[in-house]
Amino acid sequence: MNKGIFYGISVGPGNPELMTIKAVKQLNKVKVIATPRTNNGKSMALDIASQMIDMEDKQILYLDFAMTKNRAILDESHQTQAKQIEKYLAQGMDVAMLNIGDASLYSTFSYINAIIAQDGYECVIIPGVTSFCAVAASLQQSLTTMNEPLTILPGGMGELKQGLLTKGSKVIMKPAGAIGEIKNTLRELDLVKNTKAVCDCGLSTEKVYDNIEEIPENGQYFITMLVQDCDNKKNNRMEG
């Protein structure tokens, strides 16, 4: 029996209209859709895709990942969920795993993909709109200018200050749980006035923070910060 193909489908940051045509076409074809869910049983990725895809004849495989930073526990969780997917692939059924934003950027999919590929299955990744591109559009500002770099920083990284001191604009992703610490670092570097943020970009609950001091220090999971380079900020004013 031929093996099924494992697809990583990027569904974008929140607005279902930001899903690509290729993602929609592939989701219409597959019969099994895998999606991570939270402890309360919700799946934002599935909610997004369901607004563009008829799920009536789809088999939904919910993936329950361990919410911890313990590497051993995470590895075991990834292996367990990958094996659930492989049960379908081994029967010749294609499986599409949903991913918020882009599947290659800070996604749990990347760990599952590595396991499944190593086990000999064909894997295909369909890219999507990233949260920080959607946030930049919402804020109506550019991410970069000519010859200027863009640095993407995870909110929980230990050397955030060092990353913020690099040349060019910065994106701070997934800062939940470290909002207070990040604010302190931005104050220390005098970058508060250069920073804006968007929570739940593309969703009905979207909120823009022109002043990051107003961001609550808890309860904000889907939030992305843009720290604009001083020169970039000046260029944007000149172009406007």
Short mmCIF file of C-alpha atoms in Angstrom, two decimals:
data_model
loop_
_atom_site.label_atom_id
_atom_site.label_comp_id
_atom_site.label_asym_id
_atom_site.label_seq_id
_atom_site.Cartn_x
_atom_site.Cartn_y
_atom_site.Cartn_z
CA MET A 1 0.00 0.00 0.00
CA ASN A 2 1.26 3.47 -0.88
CA LYS A 3 2.03 5.71 2.06
CA GLY A 4 0.10 8.91 2.61
CA ILE A 5 1.66 12.37 2.37
CA PHE A 6 2.00 14.61 5.42
CA TYR A 7 1.11 18.25 4.73
CA GLY A 8 1.94 21.23 6.89
CA ILE A 9 -0.78 23.75 6.09
CA SER A 10 -0.26 27.37 7.14
CA VAL A 11 -3.59 29.09 7.87
CA GLY A 12 -2.25 32.60 8.48
CA PRO A 13 -2.49 34.80 11.57
CA GLY A 14 -6.25 34.83 12.11
CA ASN A 15 -8.31 36.26 9.29
CA PRO A 16 -9.41 33.28 7.15
CA GLU A 17 -9.22 35.45 4.03
CA LEU A 18 -5.44 35.49 4.51
CA MET A 19 -5.25 31.75 3.85
CA THR A 20 -3.57 31.05 0.52
CA ILE A 21 -5.42 29.50 -2.41
CA LYS A 22 -2.96 26.60 -2.30
CA ALA A 23 -3.73 25.93 1.38
CA VAL A 24 -7.48 25.95 0.73
CA LYS A 25 -7.15 23.63 -2.28
CA GLN A 26 -5.08 21.10 -0.36
CA LEU A 27 -7.39 21.12 2.65
CA ASN A 28 -10.32 20.45 0.35
CA LYS A 29 -8.52 17.36 -0.96
CA VAL A 30 -7.43 15.64 2.25
CA LYS A 31 -9.76 13.58 4.43
CA VAL A 32 -7.79 13.80 7.68
CA ILE A 33 -6.98 17.12 9.32
CA ALA A 34 -4.71 17.20 12.36
CA THR A 35 -4.82 20.24 14.62
CA PRO A 36 -3.33 21.15 17.98
CA ARG A 37 -5.81 22.04 20.69
CA THR A 38 -5.54 23.74 24.04
CA ASN A 39 -6.32 22.19 27.40
CA ASN A 40 -9.89 23.51 27.14
CA GLY A 41 -10.39 21.72 23.83
CA LYS A 42 -10.19 24.74 21.54
CA SER A 43 -8.27 24.95 18.27
CA MET A 44 -7.76 28.41 16.80
CA ALA A 45 -6.21 26.96 13.65
CA LEU A 46 -9.28 24.78 13.06
CA ASP A 47 -11.59 27.72 13.71
CA ILE A 48 -9.77 29.71 11.03
CA ALA A 49 -9.76 26.90 8.44
CA SER A 50 -13.41 26.01 9.12
CA GLN A 51 -14.45 29.39 7.75
CA MET A 52 -12.99 28.49 4.35
CA ILE A 53 -13.35 24.69 4.24
CA ASP A 54 -16.38 22.43 4.57
CA MET A 55 -15.37 20.15 7.44
CA GLU A 56 -18.43 17.90 7.30
CA ASP A 57 -16.67 14.96 5.63
CA LYS A 58 -13.29 15.53 7.30
CA GLN A 59 -11.87 13.40 10.07
CA ILE A 60 -10.41 15.72 12.71
CA LEU A 61 -7.41 14.41 14.61
CA TYR A 62 -6.84 16.55 17.70
CA LEU A 63 -3.26 16.78 18.88
CA ASP A 64 -2.65 17.31 22.59
CA PHE A 65 0.84 18.61 23.22
CA ALA A 66 2.48 18.94 26.63
CA MET A 67 2.61 22.56 27.77
CA THR A 68 6.02 22.61 29.40
CA LYS A 69 9.60 23.71 28.79
CA ASN A 70 10.96 20.35 29.93
CA ARG A 71 12.79 19.04 26.87
CA ALA A 72 12.35 15.35 27.68
CA ILE A 73 8.60 15.70 28.23
CA LEU A 74 8.23 17.75 25.04
CA ASP A 75 10.17 15.19 23.00
CA GLU A 76 7.95 12.40 24.29
CA SER A 77 4.83 14.45 23.52
CA HIS A 78 6.02 15.13 19.96
CA GLN A 79 6.75 11.45 19.39
CA THR A 80 3.32 10.43 20.70
CA GLN A 81 1.44 12.85 18.45
CA ALA A 82 3.59 12.02 15.42
CA LYS A 83 2.70 8.34 15.84
CA GLN A 84 -0.99 9.23 15.86
CA ILE A 85 -0.56 10.90 12.48
CA GLU A 86 1.53 8.04 11.11
CA LYS A 87 -1.32 5.58 11.76
CA TYR A 88 -3.23 7.29 8.95
CA LEU A 89 -0.21 7.79 6.69
CA ALA A 90 0.61 4.08 6.94
CA GLN A 91 -2.88 3.32 5.56
CA GLY A 92 -2.20 5.48 2.50
CA MET A 93 -4.24 8.44 3.77
CA ASP A 94 -2.90 11.99 3.39
CA VAL A 95 -2.92 14.08 6.56
CA ALA A 96 -2.84 17.87 6.79
CA MET A 97 -1.65 19.49 10.00
CA LEU A 98 -2.91 23.02 10.58
CA ASN A 99 -0.54 25.74 11.71
CA ILE A 100 -1.31 29.31 12.73
CA GLY A 101 0.77 31.82 10.78
CA ASP A 102 3.50 30.05 8.81
CA ALA A 103 4.42 26.40 9.41
CA SER A 104 8.15 27.12 9.36
CA LEU A 105 8.14 29.85 12.01
CA TYR A 106 8.15 28.89 15.71
CA SER A 107 5.68 26.10 15.01
CA THR A 108 5.13 22.79 16.76
CA PHE A 109 4.68 21.37 13.27
CA SER A 110 8.43 21.61 12.64
CA TYR A 111 9.12 19.04 15.38
CA ILE A 112 6.41 16.68 14.12
CA ASN A 113 7.57 17.10 10.54
CA ALA A 114 11.13 16.13 11.47
CA ILE A 115 9.94 12.93 13.15
CA ILE A 116 7.61 11.90 10.34
CA ALA A 117 10.18 12.67 7.63
CA GLN A 118 12.79 10.62 9.50
CA ASP A 119 10.33 7.73 9.62
CA GLY A 120 10.27 7.69 5.83
CA TYR A 121 7.09 9.57 4.93
CA GLU A 122 6.85 12.29 2.29
CA CYS A 123 6.25 15.74 3.78
CA VAL A 124 5.05 18.90 2.04
CA ILE A 125 4.92 22.38 3.61
CA ILE A 126 2.53 25.05 2.32
CA PRO A 127 3.65 28.50 3.49
CA GLY A 128 1.38 31.24 4.77
CA VAL A 129 1.12 34.83 5.94
CA THR A 130 3.16 35.39 9.09
CA SER A 131 1.80 37.19 12.13
CA PHE A 132 4.40 39.93 11.94
CA CYS A 133 3.62 40.71 8.28
CA ALA A 134 -0.07 40.95 9.18
CA VAL A 135 0.79 43.13 12.19
CA ALA A 136 2.91 45.46 10.04
CA ALA A 137 -0.02 45.79 7.62
CA SER A 138 -2.40 46.53 10.49
CA LEU A 139 -0.03 49.20 11.81
CA GLN A 140 0.54 50.50 8.26
CA GLN A 141 4.29 50.52 8.65
CA SER A 142 7.12 48.83 6.81
CA LEU A 143 9.24 46.14 8.41
CA THR A 144 12.45 47.05 6.60
CA THR A 145 14.00 49.59 4.28
CA MET A 146 16.69 49.04 1.64
CA ASN A 147 19.79 47.27 2.98
CA GLU A 148 18.38 47.17 6.53
CA PRO A 149 18.05 43.80 8.33
CA LEU A 150 15.03 42.51 10.20
CA THR A 151 15.60 40.51 13.39
CA ILE A 152 12.98 38.09 14.74
CA LEU A 153 13.23 37.54 18.48
CA PRO A 154 11.27 35.05 20.62
CA GLY A 155 9.81 36.84 23.63
CA GLY A 156 11.20 34.31 26.07
CA MET A 157 14.82 34.38 24.90
CA GLY A 158 17.41 35.03 27.57
CA GLU A 159 19.48 37.50 25.55
CA LEU A 160 16.64 39.76 24.41
CA LYS A 161 18.61 42.92 25.21
CA GLN A 162 21.47 41.83 22.98
CA GLY A 163 19.03 41.10 20.14
CA LEU A 164 17.38 44.50 20.51
CA LEU A 165 20.75 46.23 20.19
CA THR A 166 21.34 44.85 16.69
CA LYS A 167 20.92 47.08 13.64
CA GLY A 168 17.53 47.35 11.95
CA SER A 169 13.96 46.72 13.08
CA LYS A 170 12.94 43.83 15.34
CA VAL A 171 9.95 41.59 15.75
CA ILE A 172 9.24 40.17 19.22
CA MET A 173 7.08 37.07 18.90
CA LYS A 174 5.19 35.11 21.54
CA PRO A 175 6.05 37.43 24.44
CA ALA A 176 3.28 36.05 26.68
CA GLY A 177 4.54 35.47 30.18
CA ALA A 178 7.43 37.90 29.70
CA ILE A 179 5.57 41.16 28.96
CA GLY A 180 6.79 42.86 32.15
CA GLU A 181 10.40 41.86 31.55
CA ILE A 182 10.24 42.95 27.92
CA LYS A 183 8.78 46.34 28.87
CA ASN A 184 11.63 46.84 31.36
CA THR A 185 14.22 46.01 28.71
CA LEU A 186 12.61 48.37 26.19
CA ARG A 187 12.55 51.14 28.83
CA GLU A 188 16.21 50.53 29.64
CA LEU A 189 17.14 50.83 25.95
CA ASP A 190 14.83 53.84 25.41
CA LEU A 191 12.88 51.90 22.78
CA VAL A 192 9.36 52.19 24.21
CA LYS A 193 8.50 55.05 21.84
CA ASN A 194 9.72 52.95 18.89
CA THR A 195 7.56 49.95 19.77
CA LYS A 196 3.98 49.06 18.88
CA ALA A 197 2.07 45.82 19.27
CA VAL A 198 -1.03 44.05 18.00
CA CYS A 199 -2.96 41.42 19.91
CA ASP A 200 -5.16 38.86 18.09
CA CYS A 201 -4.25 40.28 14.68
CA GLY A 202 -6.94 39.53 12.10
CA LEU A 203 -9.48 38.36 14.66
CA SER A 204 -12.63 40.13 15.84
CA THR A 205 -10.79 40.71 19.13
CA GLU A 206 -7.84 42.49 17.47
CA LYS A 207 -6.38 45.31 19.55
CA VAL A 208 -3.62 47.71 18.56
CA TYR A 209 -1.26 49.09 21.19
CA ASP A 210 0.42 52.31 20.03
CA ASN A 211 1.70 52.62 23.59
CA ILE A 212 3.08 49.32 24.86
CA GLU A 213 2.82 50.53 28.45
CA GLU A 214 -0.92 49.81 28.10
CA ILE A 215 -0.38 46.10 27.37
CA PRO A 216 -1.63 43.94 30.28
CA GLU A 217 1.12 41.79 31.72
CA ASN A 218 -1.03 38.65 31.64
CA GLY A 219 -3.70 37.12 29.46
CA GLN A 220 -2.23 38.26 26.13
CA TYR A 221 -1.12 35.14 24.21
CA PHE A 222 -1.43 36.04 20.52
CA ILE A 223 0.51 39.27 20.58
CA THR A 224 3.35 40.49 18.35
CA MET A 225 5.56 43.51 18.96
CA LEU A 226 7.35 45.57 16.31
CA VAL A 227 10.36 47.59 17.41
CA GLN A 228 11.14 50.03 14.65
CA ASP A 229 14.69 51.07 13.92
CA CYS A 230 15.26 54.81 14.43
CA ASP A 231 16.43 55.33 10.84
CA ASN A 232 13.58 53.17 9.52
CA LYS A 233 11.12 55.25 11.52
CA LYS A 234 12.53 58.46 10.05
CA ASN A 235 12.36 57.04 6.52
CA ASN A 236 8.73 56.05 7.01
CA ARG A 237 7.87 59.61 8.03
CA MET A 238 9.67 60.99 4.99
CA GLU A 239 7.92 58.56 2.63
CA GLY A 240 4.53 59.34 4.17
#
